XYZ file of C-alpha atoms in Angstrom:
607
model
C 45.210 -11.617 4.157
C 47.929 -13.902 5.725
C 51.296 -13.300 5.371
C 54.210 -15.630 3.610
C 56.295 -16.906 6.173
C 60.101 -17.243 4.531
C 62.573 -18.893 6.252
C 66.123 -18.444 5.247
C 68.448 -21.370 4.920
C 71.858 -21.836 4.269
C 72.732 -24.277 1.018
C 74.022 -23.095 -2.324
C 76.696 -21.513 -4.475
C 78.679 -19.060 -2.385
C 79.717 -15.733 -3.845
C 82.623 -15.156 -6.298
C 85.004 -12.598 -6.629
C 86.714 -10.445 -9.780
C 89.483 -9.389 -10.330
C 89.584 -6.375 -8.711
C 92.185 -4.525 -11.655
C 89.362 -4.733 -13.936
C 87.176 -2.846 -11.897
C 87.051 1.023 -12.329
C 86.909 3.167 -9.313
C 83.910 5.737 -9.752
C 83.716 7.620 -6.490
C 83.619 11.349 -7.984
C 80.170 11.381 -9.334
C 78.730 10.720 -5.962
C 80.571 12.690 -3.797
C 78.358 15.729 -3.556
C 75.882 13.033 -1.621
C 76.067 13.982 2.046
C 73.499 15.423 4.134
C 70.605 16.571 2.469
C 68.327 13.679 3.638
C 67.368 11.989 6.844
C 69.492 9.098 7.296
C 67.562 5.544 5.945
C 64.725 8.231 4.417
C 65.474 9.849 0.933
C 65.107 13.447 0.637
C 61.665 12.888 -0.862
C 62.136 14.475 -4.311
C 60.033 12.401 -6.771
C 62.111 8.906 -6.816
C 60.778 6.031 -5.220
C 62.354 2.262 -5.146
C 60.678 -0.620 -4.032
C 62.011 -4.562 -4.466
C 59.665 -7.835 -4.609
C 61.074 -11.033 -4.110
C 59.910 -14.125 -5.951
C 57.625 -11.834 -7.223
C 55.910 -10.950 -4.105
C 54.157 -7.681 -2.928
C 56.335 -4.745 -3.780
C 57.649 -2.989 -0.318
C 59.932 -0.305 0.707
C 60.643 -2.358 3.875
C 63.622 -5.067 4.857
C 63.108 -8.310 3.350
C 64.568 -11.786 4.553
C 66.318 -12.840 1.913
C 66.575 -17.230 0.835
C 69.264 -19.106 -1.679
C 67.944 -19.345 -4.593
C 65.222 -16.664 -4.777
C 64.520 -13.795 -7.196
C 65.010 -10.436 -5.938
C 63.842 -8.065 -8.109
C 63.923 -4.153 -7.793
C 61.842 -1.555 -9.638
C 62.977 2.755 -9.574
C 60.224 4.825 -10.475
C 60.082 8.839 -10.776
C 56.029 8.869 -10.114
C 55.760 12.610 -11.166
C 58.157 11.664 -15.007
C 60.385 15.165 -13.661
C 63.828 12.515 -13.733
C 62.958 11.238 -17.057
C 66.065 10.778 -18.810
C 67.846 12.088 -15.847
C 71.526 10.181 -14.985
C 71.110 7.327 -12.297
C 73.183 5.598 -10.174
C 71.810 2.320 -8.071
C 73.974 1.552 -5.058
C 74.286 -2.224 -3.585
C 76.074 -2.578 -0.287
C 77.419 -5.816 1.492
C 77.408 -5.231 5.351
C 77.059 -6.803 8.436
C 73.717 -6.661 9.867
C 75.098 -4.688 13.078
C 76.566 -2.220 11.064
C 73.083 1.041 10.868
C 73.828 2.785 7.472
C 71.595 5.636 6.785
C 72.471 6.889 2.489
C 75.243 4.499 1.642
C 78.236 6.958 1.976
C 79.521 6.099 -1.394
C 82.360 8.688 -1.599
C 83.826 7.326 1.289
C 83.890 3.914 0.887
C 87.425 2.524 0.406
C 85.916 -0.533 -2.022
C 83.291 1.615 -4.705
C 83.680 -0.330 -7.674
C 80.747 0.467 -10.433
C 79.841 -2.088 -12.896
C 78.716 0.397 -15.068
C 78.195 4.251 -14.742
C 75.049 3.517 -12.497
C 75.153 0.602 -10.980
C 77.561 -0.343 -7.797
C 78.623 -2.815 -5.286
C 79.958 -1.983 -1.994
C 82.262 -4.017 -0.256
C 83.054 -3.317 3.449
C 85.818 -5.905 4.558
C 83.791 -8.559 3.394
C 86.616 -10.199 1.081
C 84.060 -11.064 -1.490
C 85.212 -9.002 -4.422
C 82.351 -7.378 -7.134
C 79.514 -10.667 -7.298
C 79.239 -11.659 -10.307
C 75.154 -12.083 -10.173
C 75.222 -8.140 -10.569
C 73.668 -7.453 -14.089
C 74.623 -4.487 -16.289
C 72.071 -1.392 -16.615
C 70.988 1.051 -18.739
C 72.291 4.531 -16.872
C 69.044 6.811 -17.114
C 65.827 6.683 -16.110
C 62.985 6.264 -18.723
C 59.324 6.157 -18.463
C 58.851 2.921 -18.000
C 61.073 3.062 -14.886
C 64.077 1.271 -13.880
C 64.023 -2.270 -12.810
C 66.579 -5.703 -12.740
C 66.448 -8.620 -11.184
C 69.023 -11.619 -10.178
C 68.735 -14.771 -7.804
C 69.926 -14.741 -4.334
C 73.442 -16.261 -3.731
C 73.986 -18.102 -0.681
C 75.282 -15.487 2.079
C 75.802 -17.718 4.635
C 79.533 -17.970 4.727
C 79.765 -14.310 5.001
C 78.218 -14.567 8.429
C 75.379 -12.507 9.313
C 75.503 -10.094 6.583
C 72.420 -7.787 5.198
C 72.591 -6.127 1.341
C 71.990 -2.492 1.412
C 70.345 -0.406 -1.524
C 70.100 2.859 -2.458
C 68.443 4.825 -5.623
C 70.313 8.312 -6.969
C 69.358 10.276 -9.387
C 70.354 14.053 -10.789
C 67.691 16.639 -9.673
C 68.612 19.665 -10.637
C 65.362 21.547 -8.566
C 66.926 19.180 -5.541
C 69.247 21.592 -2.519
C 71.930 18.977 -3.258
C 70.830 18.614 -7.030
C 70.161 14.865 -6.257
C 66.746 13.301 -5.422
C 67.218 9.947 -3.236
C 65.427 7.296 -2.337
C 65.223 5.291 0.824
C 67.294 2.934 2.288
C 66.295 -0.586 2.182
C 67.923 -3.184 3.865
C 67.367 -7.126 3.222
C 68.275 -9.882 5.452
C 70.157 -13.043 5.193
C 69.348 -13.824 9.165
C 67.852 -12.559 11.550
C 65.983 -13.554 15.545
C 68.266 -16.617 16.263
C 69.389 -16.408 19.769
C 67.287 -16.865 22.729
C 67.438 -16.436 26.308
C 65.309 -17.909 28.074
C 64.016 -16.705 31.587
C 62.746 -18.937 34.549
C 61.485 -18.542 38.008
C 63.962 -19.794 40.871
C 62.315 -19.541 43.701
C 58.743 -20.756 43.043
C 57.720 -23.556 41.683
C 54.407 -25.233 40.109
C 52.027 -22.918 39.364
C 53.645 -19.897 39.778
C 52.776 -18.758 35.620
C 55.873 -16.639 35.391
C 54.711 -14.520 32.551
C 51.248 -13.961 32.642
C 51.505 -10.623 33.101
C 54.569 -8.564 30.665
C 55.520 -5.354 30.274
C 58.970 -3.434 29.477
C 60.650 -0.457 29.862
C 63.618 1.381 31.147
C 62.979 1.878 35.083
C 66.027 2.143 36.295
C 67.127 4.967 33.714
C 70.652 3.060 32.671
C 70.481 3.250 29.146
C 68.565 -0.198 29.229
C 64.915 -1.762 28.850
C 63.990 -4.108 32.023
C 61.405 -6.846 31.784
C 58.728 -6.782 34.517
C 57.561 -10.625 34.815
C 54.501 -11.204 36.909
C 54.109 -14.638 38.611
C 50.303 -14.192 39.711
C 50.343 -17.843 41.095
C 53.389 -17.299 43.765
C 53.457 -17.583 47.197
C 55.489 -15.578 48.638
C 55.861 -15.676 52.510
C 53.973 -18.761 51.613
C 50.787 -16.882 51.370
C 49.399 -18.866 48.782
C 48.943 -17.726 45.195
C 48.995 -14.050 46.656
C 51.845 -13.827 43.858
C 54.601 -11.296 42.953
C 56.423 -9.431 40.000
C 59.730 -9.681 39.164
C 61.997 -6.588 37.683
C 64.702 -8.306 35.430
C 67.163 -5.450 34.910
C 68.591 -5.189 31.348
C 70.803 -5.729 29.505
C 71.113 -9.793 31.046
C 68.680 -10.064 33.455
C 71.084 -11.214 35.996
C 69.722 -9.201 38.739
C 66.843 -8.938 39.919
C 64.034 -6.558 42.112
C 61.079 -8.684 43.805
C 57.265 -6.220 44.081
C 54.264 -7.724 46.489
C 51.470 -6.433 47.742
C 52.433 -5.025 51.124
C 49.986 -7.068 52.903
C 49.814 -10.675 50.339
C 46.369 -12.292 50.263
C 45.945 -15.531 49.353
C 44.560 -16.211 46.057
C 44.787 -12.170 44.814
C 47.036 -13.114 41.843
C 49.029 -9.931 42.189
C 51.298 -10.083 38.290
C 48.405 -10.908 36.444
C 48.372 -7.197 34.981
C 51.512 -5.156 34.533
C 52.170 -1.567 32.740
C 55.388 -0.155 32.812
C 54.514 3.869 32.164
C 55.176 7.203 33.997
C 51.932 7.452 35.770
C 53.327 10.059 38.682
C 54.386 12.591 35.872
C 57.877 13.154 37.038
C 59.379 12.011 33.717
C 60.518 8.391 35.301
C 59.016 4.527 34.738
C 56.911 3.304 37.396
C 55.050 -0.283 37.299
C 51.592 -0.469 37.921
C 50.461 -3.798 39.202
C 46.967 -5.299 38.516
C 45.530 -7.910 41.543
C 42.280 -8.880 39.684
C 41.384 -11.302 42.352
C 42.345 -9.615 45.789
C 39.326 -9.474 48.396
C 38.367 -6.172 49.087
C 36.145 -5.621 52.438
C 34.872 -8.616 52.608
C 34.207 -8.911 48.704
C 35.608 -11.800 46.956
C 37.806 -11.435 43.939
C 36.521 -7.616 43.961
C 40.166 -6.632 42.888
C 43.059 -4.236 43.268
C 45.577 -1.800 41.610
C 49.170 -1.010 43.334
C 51.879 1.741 41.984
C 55.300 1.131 42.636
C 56.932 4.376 41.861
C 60.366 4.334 40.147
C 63.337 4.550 39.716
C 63.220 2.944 43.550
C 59.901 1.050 43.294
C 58.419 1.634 46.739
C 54.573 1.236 47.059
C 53.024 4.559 46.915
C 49.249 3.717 46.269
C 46.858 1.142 46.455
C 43.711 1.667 44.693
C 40.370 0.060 45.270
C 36.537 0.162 42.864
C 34.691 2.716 43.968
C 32.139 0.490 43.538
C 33.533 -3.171 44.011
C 31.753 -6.233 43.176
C 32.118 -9.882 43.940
C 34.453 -11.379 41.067
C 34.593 -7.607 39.467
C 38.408 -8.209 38.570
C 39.148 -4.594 39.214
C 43.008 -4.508 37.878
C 42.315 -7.232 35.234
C 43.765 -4.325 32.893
C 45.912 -0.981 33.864
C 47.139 1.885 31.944
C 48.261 5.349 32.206
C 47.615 8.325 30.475
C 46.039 12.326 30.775
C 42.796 11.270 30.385
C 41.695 14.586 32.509
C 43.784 16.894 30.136
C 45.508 18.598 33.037
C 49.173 17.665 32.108
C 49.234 15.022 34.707
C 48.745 11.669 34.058
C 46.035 9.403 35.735
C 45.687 5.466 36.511
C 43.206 3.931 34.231
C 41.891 0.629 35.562
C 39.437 -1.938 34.229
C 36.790 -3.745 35.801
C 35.439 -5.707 33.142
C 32.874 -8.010 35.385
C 31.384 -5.319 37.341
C 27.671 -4.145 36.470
C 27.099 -1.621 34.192
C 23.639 0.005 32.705
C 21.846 -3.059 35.052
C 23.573 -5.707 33.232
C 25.480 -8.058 35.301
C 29.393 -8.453 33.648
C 28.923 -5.607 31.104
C 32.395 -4.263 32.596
C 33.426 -0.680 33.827
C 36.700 1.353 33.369
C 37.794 3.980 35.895
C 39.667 6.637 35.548
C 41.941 7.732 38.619
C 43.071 11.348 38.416
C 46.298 11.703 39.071
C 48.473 12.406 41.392
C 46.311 11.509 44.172
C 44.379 8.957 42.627
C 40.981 9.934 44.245
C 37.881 11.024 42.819
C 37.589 9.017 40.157
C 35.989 9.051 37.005
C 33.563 6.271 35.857
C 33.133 5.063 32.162
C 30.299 2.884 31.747
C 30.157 -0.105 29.044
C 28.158 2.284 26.097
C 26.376 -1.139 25.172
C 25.985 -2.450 28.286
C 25.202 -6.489 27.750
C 25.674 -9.524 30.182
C 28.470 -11.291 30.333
C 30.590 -8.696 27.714
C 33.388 -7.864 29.634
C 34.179 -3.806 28.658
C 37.649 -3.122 30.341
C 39.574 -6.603 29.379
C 42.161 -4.426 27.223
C 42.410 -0.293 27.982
C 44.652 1.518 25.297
C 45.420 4.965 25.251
C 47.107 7.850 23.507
C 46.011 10.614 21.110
C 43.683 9.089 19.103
C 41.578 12.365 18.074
C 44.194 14.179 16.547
C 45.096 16.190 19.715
C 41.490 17.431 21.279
C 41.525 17.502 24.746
C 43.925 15.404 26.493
C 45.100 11.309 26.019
C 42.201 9.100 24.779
C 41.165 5.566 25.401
C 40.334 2.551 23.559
C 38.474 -0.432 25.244
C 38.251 -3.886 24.332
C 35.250 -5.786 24.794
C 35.982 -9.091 23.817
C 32.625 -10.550 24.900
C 30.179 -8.636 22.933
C 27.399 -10.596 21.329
C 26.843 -8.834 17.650
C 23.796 -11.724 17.789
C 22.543 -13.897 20.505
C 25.861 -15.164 22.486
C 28.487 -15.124 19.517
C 31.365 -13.236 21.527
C 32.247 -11.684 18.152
C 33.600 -8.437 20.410
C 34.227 -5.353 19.558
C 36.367 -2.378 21.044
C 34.986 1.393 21.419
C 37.161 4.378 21.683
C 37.031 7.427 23.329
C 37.865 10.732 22.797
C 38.865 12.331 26.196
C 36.747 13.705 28.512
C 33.823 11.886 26.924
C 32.444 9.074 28.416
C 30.445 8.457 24.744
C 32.701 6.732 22.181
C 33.518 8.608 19.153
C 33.874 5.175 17.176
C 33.343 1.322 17.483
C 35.393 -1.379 16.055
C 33.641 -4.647 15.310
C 33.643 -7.059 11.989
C 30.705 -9.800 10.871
C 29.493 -12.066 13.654
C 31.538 -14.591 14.305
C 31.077 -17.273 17.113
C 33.854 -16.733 19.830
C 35.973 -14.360 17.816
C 36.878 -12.240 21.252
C 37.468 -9.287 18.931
C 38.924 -6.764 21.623
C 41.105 -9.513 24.053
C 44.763 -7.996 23.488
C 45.556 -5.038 21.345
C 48.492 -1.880 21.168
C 48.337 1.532 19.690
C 50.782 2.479 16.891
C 51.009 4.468 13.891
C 51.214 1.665 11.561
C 50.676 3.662 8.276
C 53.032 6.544 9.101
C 50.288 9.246 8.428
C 51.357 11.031 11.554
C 47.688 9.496 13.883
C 47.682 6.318 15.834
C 46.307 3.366 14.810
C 44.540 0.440 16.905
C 45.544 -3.184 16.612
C 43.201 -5.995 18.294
C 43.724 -9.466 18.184
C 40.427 -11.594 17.434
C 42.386 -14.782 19.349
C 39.693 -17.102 17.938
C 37.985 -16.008 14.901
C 37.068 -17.587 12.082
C 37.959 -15.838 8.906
C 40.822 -17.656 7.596
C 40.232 -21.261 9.471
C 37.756 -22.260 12.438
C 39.310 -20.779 15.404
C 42.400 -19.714 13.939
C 42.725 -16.521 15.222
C 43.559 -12.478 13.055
C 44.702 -9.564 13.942
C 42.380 -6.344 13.044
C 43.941 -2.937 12.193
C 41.960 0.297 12.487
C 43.217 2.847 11.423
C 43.030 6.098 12.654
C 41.820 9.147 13.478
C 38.185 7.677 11.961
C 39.217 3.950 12.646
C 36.323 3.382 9.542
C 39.598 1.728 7.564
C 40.405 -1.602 8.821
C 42.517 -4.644 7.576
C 42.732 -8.231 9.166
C 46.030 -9.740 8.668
C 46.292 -13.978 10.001
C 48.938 -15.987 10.675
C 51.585 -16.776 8.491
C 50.272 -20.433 8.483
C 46.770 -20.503 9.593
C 45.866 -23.549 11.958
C 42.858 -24.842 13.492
C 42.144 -23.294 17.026
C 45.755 -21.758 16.839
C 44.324 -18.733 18.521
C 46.541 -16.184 16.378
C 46.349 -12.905 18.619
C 46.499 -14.368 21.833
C 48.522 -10.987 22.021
C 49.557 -8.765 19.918
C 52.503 -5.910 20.267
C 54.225 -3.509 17.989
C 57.589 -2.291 17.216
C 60.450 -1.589 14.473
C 61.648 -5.463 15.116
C 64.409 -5.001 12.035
C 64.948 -1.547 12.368
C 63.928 -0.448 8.862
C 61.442 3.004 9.737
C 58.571 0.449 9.344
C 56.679 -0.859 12.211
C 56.032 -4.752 12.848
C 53.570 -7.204 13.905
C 54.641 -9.322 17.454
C 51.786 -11.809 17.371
C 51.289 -14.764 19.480
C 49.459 -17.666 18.793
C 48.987 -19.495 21.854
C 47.097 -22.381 21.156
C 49.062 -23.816 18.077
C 49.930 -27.352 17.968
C 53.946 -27.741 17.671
C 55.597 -31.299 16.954
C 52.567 -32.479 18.215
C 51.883 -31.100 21.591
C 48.286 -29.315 22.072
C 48.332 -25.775 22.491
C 52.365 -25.554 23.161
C 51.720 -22.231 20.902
C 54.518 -19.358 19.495
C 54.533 -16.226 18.165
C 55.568 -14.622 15.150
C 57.410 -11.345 14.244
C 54.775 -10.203 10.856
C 57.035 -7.264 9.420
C 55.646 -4.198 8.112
C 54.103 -2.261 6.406
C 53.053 -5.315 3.785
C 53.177 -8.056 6.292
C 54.125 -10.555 3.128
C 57.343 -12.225 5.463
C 57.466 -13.133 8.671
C 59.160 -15.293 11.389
C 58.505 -17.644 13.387
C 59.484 -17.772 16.826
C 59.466 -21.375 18.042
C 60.171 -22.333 21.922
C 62.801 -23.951 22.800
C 61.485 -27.079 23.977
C 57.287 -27.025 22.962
C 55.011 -29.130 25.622
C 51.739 -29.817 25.974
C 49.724 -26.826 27.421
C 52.289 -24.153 27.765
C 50.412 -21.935 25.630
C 53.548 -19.657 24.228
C 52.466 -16.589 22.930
C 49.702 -15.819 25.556
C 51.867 -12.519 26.374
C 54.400 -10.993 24.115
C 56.655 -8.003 24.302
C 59.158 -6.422 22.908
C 62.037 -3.859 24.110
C 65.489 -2.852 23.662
C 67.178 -4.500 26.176
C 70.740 -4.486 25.290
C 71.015 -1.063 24.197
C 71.691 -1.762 20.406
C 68.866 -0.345 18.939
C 66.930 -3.098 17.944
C 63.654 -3.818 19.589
C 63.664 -7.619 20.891
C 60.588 -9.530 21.137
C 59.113 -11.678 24.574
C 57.382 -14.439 24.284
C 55.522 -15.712 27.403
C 54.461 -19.156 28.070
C 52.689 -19.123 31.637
C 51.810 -22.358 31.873
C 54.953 -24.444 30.647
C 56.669 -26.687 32.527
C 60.756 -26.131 32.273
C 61.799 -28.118 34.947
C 59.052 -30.598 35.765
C 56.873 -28.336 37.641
C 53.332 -27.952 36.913
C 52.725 -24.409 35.253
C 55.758 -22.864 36.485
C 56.114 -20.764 33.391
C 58.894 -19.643 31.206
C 59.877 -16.381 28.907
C 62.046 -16.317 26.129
C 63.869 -13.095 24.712
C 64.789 -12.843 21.672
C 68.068 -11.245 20.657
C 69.312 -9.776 16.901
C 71.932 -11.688 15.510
């Protein structure tokens, strides 16, 4: 099911005013509207509104709006208890900074109403009533209530969003009213970027391989931990670092090593940003997939840098390390023990499990010492598989025992060497998975490579999302995303890219977040292999916005080149404090200034 990728322009008629005499002021009849819902929500009395455009899927959600397009809009009273009841239809102008919960109607100092029911909302704008507004019948029937009118061209308004808002009279209602949602739609949105570099390394430092956000510090604002796994600092060679980009600019900056470097240990390559010492602040955890331990080459390692002050206060080892395990390829943090404290979760996904050479292991380090730890074996154990690449966690049972786990393995042959992948989940303590996620066979799919935990229907249980970076659904190679959704993860829906193209490798990485703010949560995708303006896997990433996925933007590099693979990590976080979430986009292996691989990241900010 790919998505329709809009993208706004900014040609056409521009909005014209009336004169505002003729207008009559109408503010008494919704003046009783005040607090009887939660603010974007409705009240959830038995009114619903939903809007298409161009005759698209109908959605509840924020909608980028285009010149020129139909936007239709459809009121329904699913139970018939409003039939025939009064209803008034409320259309606001604002800026798209401005957060509006139920358009405050009463106290707007420009309510004009068309007609008994239907108004626009003016705030400073200067635009007057439009006169694209049609006129409405003033009661609901059974049919519904629905209009429709082409977009004018917002554009010289600035960065404006239109606001609407359903009211009806419901008498059985605490405030006699029964209102709908809020729903905002867009007219621009994701244009600035900044874009982040490495200063003191150069080639092949892959600034950005390893991602993760979060407010350490505690100031009100999310900070960006960057790993460079291919630095050399001290000029121990590719023994590599992290970098702490403090929010809200990134101006300053906090450097984390190993406190011994080895060369070659790619320390970065793995980053979670998550209270793993259960004293209610952010640490960073630090995966070093290819650090020799003992003797053992690439066995691995896991440090925690404790926060708000990030000084080293563990290193942690495999029980059981192997030559090229990758212990630390992934890290998480969660009560996997069910003792209120959280424990380090760390994956190992080319150690030997059930006799099979590769099949992958995932520890489990109870917290707060870190010792002892717990050992989940690959349930399926096959050569080569690779259980531990992704570890997710959260309540995923519906609250039995304590956090849960879901682990990717994006190597798992459904026939003889396919790679299709798959992902099971665990319900803590068990060390037996309580479900499996998989699809048809499908040659180098790597079901189970990246994936995040959300609740992506709003039924009140997480969901799992797992990008399939290569498969083959839509177009060879082209890469879906695959959500299961919970607590029986039975339920699950692919979703592609927005423009599906050969070997893109759509879910290179996949987060999720409420990108435009609208109660709904959206797709952060990347697509890291993508050909753009003709360089090979230059890649990008697209914001897929929920809970339809039918629009979505594209968020294209700066300055695409050959190889640099954008998309390979995303993010997002609020870094500037305004309530939006702001999506990363990593591309490890670019080459800003010249430099072989140095890497770049590119934040995206609301405009």
């Amino acid at each position: 099911m790919p998505a329709a990728w809009i993208r706004p322009h900014r040609s056409g008629a521009v909005l014209q005013a009336l004169d505002i005499n003729r207008i009559m002021i109408m503010i008494a009849v919704i003046a009783t509207v005040g607090p009887a819902q939660i603010p974007g929500h409705g009240n959830g009395r038995d009114l619903v509104m939903t809007t298409t455009i161009d005759g698209g899927v109908a959605s509840s959600a924020a909608k980028l709006l285009d010149y020129g397009q139909v936007l239709g809009l459809d009121v329904q009273t699913p139970g018939g208890s409003l039939i025939g009841s009064p209803l008034i239809v409320g259309v606001d102008l604002r800026h798209r900074s401005v957060e509006t919960g139920l358009l405050p109607l009463a106290g707007e100092p420009d309510v004009f109403g068309l007609t008994a029911n239907l108004f626009c909302i003016v705030d400073g704008l200067g635009t007057g009533i439009p006169t694209w507004m049609p006129t409405l019948p003033a009661v609901m029937d059974a049919n519904g209530f629905q209009f429709s009118f082409p977009v004018p061209d917002l554009s010289p308004l600035g960065d404006v969003s239109l606001w609407i808002q359903a009211v009806a009279i419901d008498l059985g209602a605490p405030s006699a009213l029964a209102i709908t949602r809020t729903m905002r739609h867009d007219s621009s949105f994701l244009e600035s970027f900044a874009t982040l570099t490495s200063t003191e390394f150069n080639a092949g430092t892959r600034f950005g391989y390893g991602i993760a956000s979060g407010d350490i510090n505690g100031d009100g604002y999310d900070d960006l931990a960057v790993g460079l796994p291919g630095a050399d600092p001290s000029g121990v060679s590719e023994a590599g670092i992290v970098r702490i980009m403090w929010g809200p600019d990134f101006t300053t900056s906090a450097t984390l090593s190993a406190s011994m470097p080895q060369a070659g240990a790619w320390f970065g390559f793995a980053l979670d940003v998550v209270d793993v010492t259960g004293d209610q602040t952010l640490d960073v955890v630090v995966g070093a997939r290819y650090e020799d331990v003992n003797g053992i080459s690439d066995a691995g390692a896991t440090y925690v840098f404790e926060g708000p002050g990030l000084s080293q206060i563990a290193r942690v080892e495999s029980p059981s390390p192997e030559v090229s395990a990758r212990f630390g390829q992934s890290v998480a943090a969660a009560d996997w023990t069910g003792d209120n404290q959280p424990d380090l979760i760390v994956g190992a996904p080319r150690e030997s499990s059930g006799g099979s050479l590769q099949a992958g292991r995932v520890y489990v380090f109870p917290g707060p010492g870190f010792t002892s730890p717990i050992t989940i074996e690959n349930p399926v154990p096959q050569q080569y598989a690779k259980f531990g690449y992704v570890i997710l966690t959260g309540d995923l049972d519906g609250g039995i025992g304590g956090d849960d786990l879901a682990i990717g393995v994006p190597f798992h042959d459904l026939a003889a060497s396919d790679d299709t992948g798959c992902a099971h989940v665990f319900s803590s303590p068990s060390v037996v998975p309580m479900a499996t996620i998989t699809q048809p066979i499908d040659n180098y799919a790597l079901l189970g490579g990246a994936g995040v935990t959300a609740d992506m229907d709003g039924d009140g249980s997480l969901d799992l999302v797992f990008g399939a970076e290569f498969d083959s659904s839509i177009v060879a190679a082209g890469g879906s995303v695959h959500i299961a959704y919970g607590p029986a993860f039975t339920n699950v829906v692919e979703v592609g890219s927005p423009i599906p193209q050969v070997s893109g490798g759509f879910g290179s990485d996949v987060d999720v977040a409420d990108v435009n703010r609208d109660g709904f949560p959206d797709l952060v995708v990347g697509e890291f292999w993508r050909t753009m303006s003709g360089y090979t896997k230059s890649g990008t990433a697209w914001v897929l916005y929920g809970p339809v996925f039918d629009q979505a933007t594209e968020i294209v590099p700066p300055a695409p080149g050959t190889d640099a693979q954008a998309g390979r990590r995303v993010a997002t976080g609020d870094f500037d404090g305004d309530g939006f979430m702001d999506p990363v986009v990593a591309a490890p292996f670019a080459s800003p200034s010249g430099e072989q691989t140095e890497g770049e990241v590119y934040v995206l900010k609301q405009e």
